Short mmCIF file of C-alpha atoms and ligand atoms in Angstrom, two decimals:
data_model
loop_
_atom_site.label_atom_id
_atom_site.label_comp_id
_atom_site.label_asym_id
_atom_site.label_seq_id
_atom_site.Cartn_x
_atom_site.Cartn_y
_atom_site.Cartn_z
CA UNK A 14 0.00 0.00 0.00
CA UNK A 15 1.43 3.36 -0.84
CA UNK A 16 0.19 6.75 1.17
CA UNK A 17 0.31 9.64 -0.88
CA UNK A 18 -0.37 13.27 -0.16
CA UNK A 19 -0.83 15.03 -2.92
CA UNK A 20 -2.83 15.46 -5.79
CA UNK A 21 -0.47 15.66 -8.62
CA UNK A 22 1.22 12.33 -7.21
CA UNK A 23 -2.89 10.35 -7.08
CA UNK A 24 -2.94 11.51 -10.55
CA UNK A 25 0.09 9.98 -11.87
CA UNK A 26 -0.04 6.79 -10.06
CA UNK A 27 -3.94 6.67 -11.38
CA UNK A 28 -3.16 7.39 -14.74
CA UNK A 29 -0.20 4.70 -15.45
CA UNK A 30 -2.88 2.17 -14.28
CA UNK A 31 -5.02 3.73 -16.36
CA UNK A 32 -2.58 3.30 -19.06
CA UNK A 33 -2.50 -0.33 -18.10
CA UNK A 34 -6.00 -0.92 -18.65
CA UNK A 35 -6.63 -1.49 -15.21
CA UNK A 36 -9.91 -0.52 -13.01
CA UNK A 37 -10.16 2.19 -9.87
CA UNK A 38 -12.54 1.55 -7.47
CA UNK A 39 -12.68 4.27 -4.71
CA UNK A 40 -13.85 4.81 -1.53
CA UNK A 41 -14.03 8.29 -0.29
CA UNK A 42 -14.23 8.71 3.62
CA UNK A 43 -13.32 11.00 6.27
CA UNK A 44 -10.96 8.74 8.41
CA UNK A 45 -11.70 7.48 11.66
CA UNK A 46 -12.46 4.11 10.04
CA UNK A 47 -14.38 1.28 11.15
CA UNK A 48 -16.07 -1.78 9.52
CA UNK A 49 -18.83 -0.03 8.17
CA UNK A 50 -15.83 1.67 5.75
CA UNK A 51 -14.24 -1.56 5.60
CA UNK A 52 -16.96 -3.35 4.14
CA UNK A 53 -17.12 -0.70 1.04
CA UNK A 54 -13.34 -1.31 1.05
CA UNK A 55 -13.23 -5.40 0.91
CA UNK A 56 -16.28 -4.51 -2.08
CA UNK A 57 -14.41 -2.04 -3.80
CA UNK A 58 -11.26 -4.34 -3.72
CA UNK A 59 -13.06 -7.44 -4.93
CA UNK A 60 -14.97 -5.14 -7.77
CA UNK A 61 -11.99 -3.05 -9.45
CA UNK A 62 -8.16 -4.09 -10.29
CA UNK A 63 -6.98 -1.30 -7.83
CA UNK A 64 -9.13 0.58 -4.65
CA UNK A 65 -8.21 4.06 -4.09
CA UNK A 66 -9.73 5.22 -0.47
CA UNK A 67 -9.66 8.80 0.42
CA UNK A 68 -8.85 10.40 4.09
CA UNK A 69 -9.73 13.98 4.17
CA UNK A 70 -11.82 15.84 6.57
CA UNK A 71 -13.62 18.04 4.48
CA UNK A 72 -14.34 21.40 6.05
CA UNK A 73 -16.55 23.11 3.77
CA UNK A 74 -19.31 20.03 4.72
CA UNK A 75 -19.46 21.01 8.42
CA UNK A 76 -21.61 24.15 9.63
CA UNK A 77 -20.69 23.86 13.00
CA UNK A 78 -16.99 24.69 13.42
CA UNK A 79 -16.96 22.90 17.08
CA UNK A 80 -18.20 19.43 14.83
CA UNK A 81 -15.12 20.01 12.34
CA UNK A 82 -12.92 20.40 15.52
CA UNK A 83 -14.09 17.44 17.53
CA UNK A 84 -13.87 15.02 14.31
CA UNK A 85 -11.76 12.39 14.97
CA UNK A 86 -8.43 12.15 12.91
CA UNK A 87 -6.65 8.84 13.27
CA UNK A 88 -4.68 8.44 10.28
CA UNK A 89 -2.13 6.41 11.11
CA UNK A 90 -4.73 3.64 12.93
CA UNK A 91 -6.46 4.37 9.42
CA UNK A 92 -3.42 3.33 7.37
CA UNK A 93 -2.92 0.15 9.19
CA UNK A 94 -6.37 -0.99 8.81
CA UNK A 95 -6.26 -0.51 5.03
CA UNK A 96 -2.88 -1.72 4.80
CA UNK A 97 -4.60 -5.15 6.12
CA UNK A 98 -7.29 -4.92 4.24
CA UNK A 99 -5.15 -4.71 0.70
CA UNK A 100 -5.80 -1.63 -0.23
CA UNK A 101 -3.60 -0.08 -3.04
CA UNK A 102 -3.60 3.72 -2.46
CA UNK A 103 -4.23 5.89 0.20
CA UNK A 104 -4.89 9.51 -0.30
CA UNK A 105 -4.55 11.55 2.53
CA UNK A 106 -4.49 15.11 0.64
CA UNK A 107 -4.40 18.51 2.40
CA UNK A 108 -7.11 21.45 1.97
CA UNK A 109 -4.77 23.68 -0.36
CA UNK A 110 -4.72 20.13 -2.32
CA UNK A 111 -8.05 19.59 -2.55
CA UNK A 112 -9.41 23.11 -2.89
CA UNK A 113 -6.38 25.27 -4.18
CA UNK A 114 -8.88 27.97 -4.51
CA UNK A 115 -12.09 28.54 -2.56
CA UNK A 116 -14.56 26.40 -4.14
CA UNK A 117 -17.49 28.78 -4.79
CA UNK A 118 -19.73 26.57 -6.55
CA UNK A 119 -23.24 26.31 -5.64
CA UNK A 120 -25.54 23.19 -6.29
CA UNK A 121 -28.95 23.14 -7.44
CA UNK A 122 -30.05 19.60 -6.52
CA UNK A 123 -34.29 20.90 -6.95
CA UNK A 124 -35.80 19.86 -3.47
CA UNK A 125 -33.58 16.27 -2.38
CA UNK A 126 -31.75 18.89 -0.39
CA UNK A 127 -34.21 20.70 1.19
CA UNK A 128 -35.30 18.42 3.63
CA UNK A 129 -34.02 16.62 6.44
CA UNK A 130 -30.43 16.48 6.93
CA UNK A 131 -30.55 19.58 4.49
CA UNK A 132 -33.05 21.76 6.88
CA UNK A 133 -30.54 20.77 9.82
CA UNK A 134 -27.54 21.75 8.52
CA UNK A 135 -27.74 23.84 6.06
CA UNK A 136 -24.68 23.75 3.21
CA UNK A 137 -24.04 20.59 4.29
CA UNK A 138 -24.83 18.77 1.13
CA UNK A 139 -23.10 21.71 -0.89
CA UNK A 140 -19.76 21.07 0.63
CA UNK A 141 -20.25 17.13 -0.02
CA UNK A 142 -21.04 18.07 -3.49
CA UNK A 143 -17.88 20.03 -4.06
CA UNK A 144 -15.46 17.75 -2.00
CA UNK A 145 -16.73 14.06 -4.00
CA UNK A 146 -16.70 16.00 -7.06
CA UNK A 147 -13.51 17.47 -6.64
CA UNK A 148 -11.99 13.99 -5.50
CA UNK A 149 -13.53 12.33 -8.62
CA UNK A 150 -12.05 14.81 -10.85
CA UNK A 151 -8.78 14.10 -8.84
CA UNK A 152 -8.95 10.59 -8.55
CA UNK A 153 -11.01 9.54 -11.74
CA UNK A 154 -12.43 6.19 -10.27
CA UNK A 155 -14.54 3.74 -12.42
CA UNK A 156 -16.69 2.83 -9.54
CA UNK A 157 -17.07 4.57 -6.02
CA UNK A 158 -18.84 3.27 -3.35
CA UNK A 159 -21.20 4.75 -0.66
CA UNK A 160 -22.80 3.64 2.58
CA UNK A 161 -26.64 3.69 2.69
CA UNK A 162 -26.59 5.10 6.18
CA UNK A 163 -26.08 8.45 4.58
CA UNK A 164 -29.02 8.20 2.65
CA UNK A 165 -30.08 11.69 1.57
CA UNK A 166 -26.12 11.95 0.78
CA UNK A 167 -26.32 9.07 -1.60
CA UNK A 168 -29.01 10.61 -3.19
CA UNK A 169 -26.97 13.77 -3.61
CA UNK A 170 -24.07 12.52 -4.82
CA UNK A 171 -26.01 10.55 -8.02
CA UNK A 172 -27.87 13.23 -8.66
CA UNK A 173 -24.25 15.67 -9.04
CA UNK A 174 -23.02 12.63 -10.93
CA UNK A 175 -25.48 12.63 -13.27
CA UNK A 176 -25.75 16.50 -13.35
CA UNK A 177 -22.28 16.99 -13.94
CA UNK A 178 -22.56 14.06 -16.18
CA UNK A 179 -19.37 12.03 -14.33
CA UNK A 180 -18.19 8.80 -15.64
CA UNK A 181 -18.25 7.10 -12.78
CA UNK A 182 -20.52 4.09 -11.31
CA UNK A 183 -21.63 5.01 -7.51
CA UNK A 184 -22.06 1.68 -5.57
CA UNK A 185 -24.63 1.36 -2.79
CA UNK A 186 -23.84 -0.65 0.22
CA UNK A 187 -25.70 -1.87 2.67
CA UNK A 188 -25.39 0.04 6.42
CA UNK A 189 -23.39 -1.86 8.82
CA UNK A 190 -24.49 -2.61 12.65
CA UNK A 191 -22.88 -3.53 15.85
CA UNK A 192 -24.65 -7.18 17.03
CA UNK A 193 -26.66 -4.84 18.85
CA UNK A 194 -28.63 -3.17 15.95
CA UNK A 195 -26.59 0.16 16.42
CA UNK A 196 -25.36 1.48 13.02
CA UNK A 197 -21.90 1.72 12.99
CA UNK A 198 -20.50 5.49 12.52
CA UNK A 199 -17.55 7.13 13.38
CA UNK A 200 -19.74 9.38 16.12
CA UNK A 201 -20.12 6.12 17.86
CA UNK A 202 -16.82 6.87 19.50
CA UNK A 203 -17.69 10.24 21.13
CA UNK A 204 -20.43 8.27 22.95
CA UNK A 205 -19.93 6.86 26.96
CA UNK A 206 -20.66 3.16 27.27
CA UNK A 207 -24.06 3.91 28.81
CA UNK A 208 -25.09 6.13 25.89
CA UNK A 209 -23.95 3.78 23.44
CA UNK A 210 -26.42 1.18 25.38
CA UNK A 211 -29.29 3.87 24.98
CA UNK A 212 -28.51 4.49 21.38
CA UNK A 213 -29.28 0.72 21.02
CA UNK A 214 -32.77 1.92 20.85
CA UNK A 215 -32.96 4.37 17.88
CA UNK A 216 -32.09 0.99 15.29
CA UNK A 217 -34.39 -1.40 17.45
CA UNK A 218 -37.56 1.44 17.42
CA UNK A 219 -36.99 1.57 13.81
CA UNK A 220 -37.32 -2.17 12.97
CA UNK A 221 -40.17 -2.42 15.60
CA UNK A 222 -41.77 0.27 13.81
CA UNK A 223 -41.98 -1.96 10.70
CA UNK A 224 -44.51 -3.62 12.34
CA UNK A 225 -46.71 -1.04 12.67
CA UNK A 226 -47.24 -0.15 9.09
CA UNK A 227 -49.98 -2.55 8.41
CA UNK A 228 -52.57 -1.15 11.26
CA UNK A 229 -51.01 2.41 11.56
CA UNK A 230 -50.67 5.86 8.96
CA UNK A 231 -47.53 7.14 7.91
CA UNK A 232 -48.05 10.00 10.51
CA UNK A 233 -48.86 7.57 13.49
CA UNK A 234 -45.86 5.66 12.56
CA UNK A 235 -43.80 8.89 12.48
CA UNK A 236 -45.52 10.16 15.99
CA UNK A 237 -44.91 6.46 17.64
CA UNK A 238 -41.10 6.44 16.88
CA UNK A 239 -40.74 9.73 17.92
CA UNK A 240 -42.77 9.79 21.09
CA UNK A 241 -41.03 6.20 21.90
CA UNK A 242 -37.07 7.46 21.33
CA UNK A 243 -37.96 10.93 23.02
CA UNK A 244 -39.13 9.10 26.39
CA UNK A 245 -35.76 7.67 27.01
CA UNK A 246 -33.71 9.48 29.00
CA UNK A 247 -30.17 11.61 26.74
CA UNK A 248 -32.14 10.80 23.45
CA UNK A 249 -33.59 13.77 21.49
CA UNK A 250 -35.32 13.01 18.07
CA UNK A 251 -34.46 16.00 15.40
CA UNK A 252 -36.23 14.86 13.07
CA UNK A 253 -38.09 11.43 11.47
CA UNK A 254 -39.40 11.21 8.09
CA UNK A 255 -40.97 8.62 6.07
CA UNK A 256 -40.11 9.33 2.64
CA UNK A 257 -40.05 8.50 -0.78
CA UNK A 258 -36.59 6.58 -1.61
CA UNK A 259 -35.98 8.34 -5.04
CA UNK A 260 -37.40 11.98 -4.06
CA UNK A 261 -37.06 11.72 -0.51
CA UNK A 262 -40.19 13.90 -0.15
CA UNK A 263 -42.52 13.02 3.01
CA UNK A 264 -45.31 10.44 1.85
CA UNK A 265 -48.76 10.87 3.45
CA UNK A 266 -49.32 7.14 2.83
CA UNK A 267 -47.89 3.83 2.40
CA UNK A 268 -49.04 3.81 -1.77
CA UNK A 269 -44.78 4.69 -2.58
CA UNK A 270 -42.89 1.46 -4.07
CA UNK A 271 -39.62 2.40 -2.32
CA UNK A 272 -40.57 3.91 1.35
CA UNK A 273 -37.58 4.53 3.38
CA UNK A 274 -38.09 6.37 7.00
CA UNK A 275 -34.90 8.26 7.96
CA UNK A 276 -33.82 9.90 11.58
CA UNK A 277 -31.29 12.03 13.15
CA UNK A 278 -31.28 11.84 16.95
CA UNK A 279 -29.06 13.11 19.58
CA UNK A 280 -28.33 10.98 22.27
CA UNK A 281 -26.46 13.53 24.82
CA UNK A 282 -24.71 15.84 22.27
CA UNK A 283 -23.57 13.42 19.97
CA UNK A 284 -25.69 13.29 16.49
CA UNK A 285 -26.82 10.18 14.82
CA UNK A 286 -28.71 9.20 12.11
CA UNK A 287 -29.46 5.65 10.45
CA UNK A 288 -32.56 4.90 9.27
CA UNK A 289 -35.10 2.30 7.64
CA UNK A 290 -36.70 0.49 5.08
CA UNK A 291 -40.66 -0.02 4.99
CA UNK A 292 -40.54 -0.90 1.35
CA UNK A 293 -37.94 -2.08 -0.78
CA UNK A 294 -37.41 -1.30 -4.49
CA UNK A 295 -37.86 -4.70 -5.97
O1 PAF B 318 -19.68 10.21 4.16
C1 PAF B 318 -18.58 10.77 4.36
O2 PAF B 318 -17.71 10.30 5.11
C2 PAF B 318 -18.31 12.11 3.69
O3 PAF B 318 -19.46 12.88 3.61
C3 PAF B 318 -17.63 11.97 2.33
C4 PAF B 318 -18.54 11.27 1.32
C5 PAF B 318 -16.33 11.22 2.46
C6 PAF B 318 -17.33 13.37 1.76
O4 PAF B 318 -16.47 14.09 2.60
#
């Protein structure tokens, strides 16, 4: 595995494989890596000739400059956990790298960013816009792969693809969990034991609400999970949707083909989101 930390050195490496007629899977991330990341990794690895993964806490995605502070950075535990898990390339670029000038570029993504995550944190989706496309442009992968925990960011980033009209292939992968239903994120770690034994809840309200579809609305279902999460003790719900998978506009009733319900909570001050599938895309 080779670290590099510039652009113009990804480039060349990239392009003599190119040249080679080989394949570049990549995996952009943000560090603090854990088997959620390293399942896109072992994909990306068995999919393309060479996987590319990405370190770089991207500042223009966080609109809270205490968040961008408090993110963890643990590169060199990073490198040694790709370094196991046969990864080629590591690129751990700075911010002059990435953005050598401001990036002043302003999506229009219609209304897939004007709701949830996008009504909390507003720019958010902006800045991922500019850093993936940035790294694609940098990187040029064939494939790149994405967690489905970030839902709304998936979303995002195919509709820039196609907007921008990238050649790449954007993989979905499934969200992974501790045993205990928790969805893994790197946020996890900023949690005490006994928070990370209340978060336990958020996942197991969301597959119990499952259950409830057949005898309840779409707005009891929203008011049950939200009443149930905001009776335990640390956890705040910001918000719960039920959506449409493709639009990711509220539904008023089950009639959608792909119904996903998504949720950002706070247990104490740390933020988490995962969310849900009611109905599945078949
Ligand atoms: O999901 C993340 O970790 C980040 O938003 C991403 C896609 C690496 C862009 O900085």
């Amino acid at each position: 595995m080779i670290l590099v930390k510039t652009a113009k050195e990804v480039q060349s490496v990239v392009a003599s494989l190119h040249l080679e007629g080989k394949t570049i899977g990549f995996v952009p991330t943000m560090g603090a890596l854990h088997e959620g990341h390293l399942s896109l990794v072992k994909q990306c690895i068995a999919d393309n000739n060479a996987c590319v993964v990405s370190i770089f806490v991207n500042p223009t995605q966080f609109n809270n400059k205490e968040d961008l502070e408090k993110y963890p950075r643990t590169l060199d535990r990073d490198c040694e956990l790709l370094s196991k898990a046969g990864v080629d390339i590591v690129f751990a670029p700075g911010v002059e790298d990435v953005y050598p000038e401001p990036d002043m570029r302003q999506f229009d993504f219609g209304q897939i960013d004007k709701v949830m995550e996008g009504v909390h944190r507003p720019g958010h989706f902006n800045g991922v816009a500019q850093v993936v496309s940035r790294l694609f442009d940098i990187v040029k992968p064939d494939k790149a792969y994405f967690g489905q925990k970030d839902f709304q960011q998936l979303a995002i980033i195919r509709a820039m693809v196609k907007q921008l009209g990238l050649p790449v292939q954007i993989v979905p992968m499934p969200i992974m969990r501790e045993a205990s239903g928790l969805a893994l994120s790197s946020r996890n770690e900023r949690l005490t034991n006994d928070q990370k034994e209340i978060a336990v809840n958020i996942s197991k309200v969301l597959f119990e609400s499952r259950e409830w579809m057949a005898d309840c609305t779409v707005e009891e279902v929203v008011e049950k999970v939200v009443s149930k999460l905001n009776s335990i003790e640390e956890l705040e719900v910001e918000y719960y949707e039920i959506v449409d998978g493709y639009t990711l506009q509220s539904l008023a009733n089950w009639n959608s083909s792909y119904v996903v319900g998504c949720i950002a909570v706070y247990c104490g001050n740390v933020r988490l989101i995962d969310n849900v599938v009611y109905k599945a895309n078949s």
